Amino acid sequence: MSNAKVFNLTVDGEVGIVTFDVVGEAMNTWTDAAFASFNEVLDCIEKKEALKGIIFISGKPNTFLAGANLKMIEEIEQEEEMKQIAGLFHSSFNRLAALMVPTLAAINGHCLGGGLEFTLACTARIAKESKTTVIGLPEVNVGLIPGAGGTQRLPRLIGYPAVELILKGSMLPAAKAYEMGIVDKLVPADEDLLKEAKSFLQDIIDGKAELKRPEHDFSGIDEVMVQARKGVLKVTRGREVPAPMTAIRSIQEGLKLPLEKALENEKELVTQLSLRNETKGTINTFFLKTLTDKPKGMMSKGFEPKPLKKAAVLGFGTMGRGITIDILRNMQIPVIVKDIPEALEPGKVFLRKIFEGMAEKKRLKVPVDDLMNLLTVTSDYSDDFKDVDIIVEAVFEDIKVKEQVYRELCDVVADDCIIASNTSSLPINAMAQYVSHPERFGGLHFFSPVWMMQLVEVVRGEKTGQDTIDNLLNFAASIRKRPIVCLDNPGFVVNAMLFPYISNAFQYVEEGNAIEKVDKALMSFGMPVGPIRLTDEVGIDVPYKVFVGMGVEQTTLKNVVEDGRLGLKKSGKGFFLKDGSVDPDVLSLIAKKEPKEMTEEEIQMGLLESMVQVGKDLLDRKIVNDPRMVDVGMIWATGFPPDKGGPLKWSDLIGLSEKIFGENFYK
Ligand code: NAI
């Protein structure tokens, strides 16, 4: 870290220009050093009586100030520490707001969280309409509230619309922020922000600027917040997630108080909130997202990706179709798909339908026809395969079929072609013997529906080369997937973690706990669906076969599958009826065991602890080399609640890791 001061004041005639820059960092954030420097500058301003106004502007070309440093907040354990940090934000911004001269924030680039709260303590804001200018209070999305004045100053500036902005953590382009009254003046992208800011500040000093500061009537606040609460609970499926709930409380209580008291209340609320496990869990999820948003950081240093100009997909069934959709829409390169003749036309019809749906929702960058023109379907290994750079195999889950496919394929493709299997239960190491270049072969395990599920597991077989892993990561990034890397292992990471979770859930049902009760226990924990419904939705035969593959015969699943119930979506019959209730006819298929009634908490802990045990085993056996791989997998493949930070982070946060293993997963 450099010793350079973050905030620097220069005097230009009667105006002070404060430039700030956290040297050596890509983004400006509020750190201890930044605050110390900011307060020194305020000391100076307070002493310089000749100054008529101040401009605050970033020294970085494309970023203003992106808020608090989240690492700093994540590491806080003591209430006193957080009190001090919250106190620093409040006292500094209150000092800024109390300056006797007008202050103007000149915004270019990210102006988020504590960055926007800083500008809200200024007299006015001017913003450049550049692509990088985004303005908002996204704290709720990282488990916090805008607790440096945001829950008070934003509603007082723009009225009730602030409630939605804060609860959704919306980030607005400059023009939208202007329209909503957050920004007072816009500067076109090609104009000089500082020059415009100087002229606008002069207008403010001269009393010529028109600043819209309407009086807002907050007498209906209770009713507005009742509605806001309903909206939040709808999104969280009835769960009282602390961050939005605290934001609601801070706004509702604060708007009935004078600003000074309201800010004190907000400070106390943010202090208490930031000490909660849910906040630390959400911040962890934010870091996991950042890590996997751009998987380049997961590739070897100096790696040069193989250019991917043409791809092939084998199998045009559920998965092959999904994979083809994502290659076409994200990479716009030619794709050849091979399957039996009868599967080709229905596959094409399916793709067109999905693309048309995406186009309707404006989610496609190119016309549907252009994408369909990049697709070639075939039933044999034509010369078209010769210059393919990458192939994803998604044919029947049968080792004999796979063997034949790989042997035929390797006769036609180029030596440097990368081949990946989407198998969910066959060993990558077993299939590697059928390919001519096992170093260029690995696993790419997608989740269904592919175009909606972000996760992909990149599987390293014994012979897979590092270069192939890097190229598979690059491919995953090109089709906008969030990858994790693991070694070959039954169920890889996600299905291995789900295995005892699902199997114990069925055991609890067999011990007399109602299906509804078991599912509800996990939904109140925050899972999007309970384990029994999850089984029904993926197709009951899928986990059944996975269990058989692992040498376990789950009797209830066997009975249900043999009864022709493959799940409501798959075969029209499963554990549930269309109205969501349990199908009474399935009850007789449950293999009854010695009754053992459990509480909701016992069910939750029983299932989740079994998951955590698998996570420990995956790390001990080096299937993954980082607990974050497990947590990324579970959040983005199963919807594990983001405010828990992933099963292993959650286990650390509640003290379970320390209790059962004597140490935390995250060091
Ligand atoms: P599917 O049965 O829907 O499709 C398989 C396709 O492969 C069929 O269209 C079939 O005609 C075709 N096929 C069979 N032999 C072929 C050959 N020699 N050459 C070309 N095509 C051939 O199966 P699904 O569900 O798409 O599964 C495919 C693979 O993906 C399997 O390995 C499965 O384990 C895996 N997987 C499945 C998931 C799912 O949720 N369905 C999730 C993740 C992986």
mmCIF file of C-alpha atoms and ligand atoms in Angstrom, residues 315-319 338-340 394-397 401-402 405 422-424 445-446 448, ligand 1:
data_model
loop_
_atom_site.group_PDB
_atom_site.id
_atom_site.type_symbol
_atom_site.label_atom_id
_atom_site.label_comp_id
_atom_site.label_asym_id
_atom_site.label_seq_id
_atom_site.Cartn_x
_atom_site.Cartn_y
_atom_site.Cartn_z
ATOM 1 C CA GLY A 315 -26.151 -36.230 -28.621
ATOM 2 C CA PHE A 316 -29.118 -33.937 -29.256
ATOM 3 C CA GLY A 317 -31.106 -34.957 -26.167
ATOM 4 C CA THR A 318 -31.887 -32.921 -23.049
ATOM 5 C CA MET A 319 -28.286 -31.952 -22.341
ATOM 6 C CA LYS A 338 -24.477 -35.528 -34.132
ATOM 7 C CA ASP A 339 -27.330 -37.848 -33.165
ATOM 8 C CA ILE A 340 -29.551 -40.495 -34.786
ATOM 9 C CA ALA A 394 -23.720 -35.863 -24.177
ATOM 10 C CA VAL A 395 -24.922 -39.263 -25.445
ATOM 11 C CA PHE A 396 -26.720 -41.966 -23.427
ATOM 12 C CA GLU A 397 -25.274 -42.688 -20.017
ATOM 13 C CA VAL A 401 -22.241 -46.409 -26.070
ATOM 14 C CA LYS A 402 -19.601 -43.960 -24.890
ATOM 15 C CA VAL A 405 -18.639 -42.980 -29.719
ATOM 16 C CA ASN A 422 -20.893 -34.457 -19.809
ATOM 17 C CA THR A 423 -21.347 -37.764 -18.003
ATOM 18 C CA SER A 424 -22.908 -37.552 -14.563
ATOM 19 C CA HIS A 445 -20.557 -31.658 -16.088
ATOM 20 C CA PHE A 446 -23.433 -29.302 -16.799
ATOM 21 C CA SER A 448 -30.204 -28.960 -16.466
HETATM 22 P P1 NAI B 1 -30.943 -37.968 -23.466
HETATM 23 O O1 NAI B 1 -31.415 -39.370 -23.448
HETATM 24 O O2 NAI B 1 -31.919 -36.873 -23.357
HETATM 25 O O3 NAI B 1 -30.072 -37.715 -24.776
HETATM 26 C C1 NAI B 1 -29.085 -38.562 -25.214
HETATM 27 C C2 NAI B 1 -28.988 -38.424 -26.711
HETATM 28 O O4 NAI B 1 -27.855 -39.137 -27.155
HETATM 29 C C3 NAI B 1 -30.189 -39.000 -27.465
HETATM 30 O O5 NAI B 1 -30.729 -38.015 -28.307
HETATM 31 C C4 NAI B 1 -29.607 -40.156 -28.252
HETATM 32 O O6 NAI B 1 -30.246 -40.358 -29.472
HETATM 33 C C5 NAI B 1 -28.186 -39.699 -28.415
HETATM 34 N N1 NAI B 1 -27.244 -40.751 -28.732
HETATM 35 C C6 NAI B 1 -27.198 -42.019 -28.269
HETATM 36 N N2 NAI B 1 -26.170 -42.670 -28.843
HETATM 37 C C7 NAI B 1 -25.537 -41.801 -29.667
HETATM 38 C C8 NAI B 1 -24.419 -41.869 -30.521
HETATM 39 N N3 NAI B 1 -23.737 -42.994 -30.671
HETATM 40 N N4 NAI B 1 -24.048 -40.756 -31.218
HETATM 41 C C9 NAI B 1 -24.746 -39.608 -31.075
HETATM 42 N N5 NAI B 1 -25.835 -39.504 -30.298
HETATM 43 C C10 NAI B 1 -26.224 -40.572 -29.590
HETATM 44 O O7 NAI B 1 -29.853 -37.875 -22.302
HETATM 45 P P2 NAI B 1 -29.362 -36.608 -21.501
HETATM 46 O O8 NAI B 1 -30.184 -36.423 -20.315
HETATM 47 O O9 NAI B 1 -29.180 -35.480 -22.437
HETATM 48 O O10 NAI B 1 -27.937 -37.098 -20.983
HETATM 49 C C11 NAI B 1 -26.812 -37.117 -21.812
HETATM 50 C C12 NAI B 1 -25.574 -37.183 -20.959
HETATM 51 O O11 NAI B 1 -25.574 -36.065 -20.061
HETATM 52 C C13 NAI B 1 -25.479 -38.413 -20.076
HETATM 53 O O12 NAI B 1 -24.124 -38.774 -19.995
HETATM 54 C C14 NAI B 1 -25.994 -37.922 -18.729
HETATM 55 O O13 NAI B 1 -25.475 -38.628 -17.638
HETATM 56 C C15 NAI B 1 -25.469 -36.518 -18.722
HETATM 57 N N6 NAI B 1 -26.156 -35.562 -17.849
HETATM 58 C C16 NAI B 1 -27.524 -35.517 -17.783
HETATM 59 C C17 NAI B 1 -28.146 -34.584 -16.971
HETATM 60 C C18 NAI B 1 -29.634 -34.462 -16.933
HETATM 61 O O14 NAI B 1 -30.150 -33.754 -16.048
HETATM 62 N N7 NAI B 1 -30.362 -35.088 -17.832
HETATM 63 C C19 NAI B 1 -27.365 -33.646 -16.128
HETATM 64 C C20 NAI B 1 -25.940 -33.738 -16.334
HETATM 65 C C21 NAI B 1 -25.378 -34.684 -17.144
#
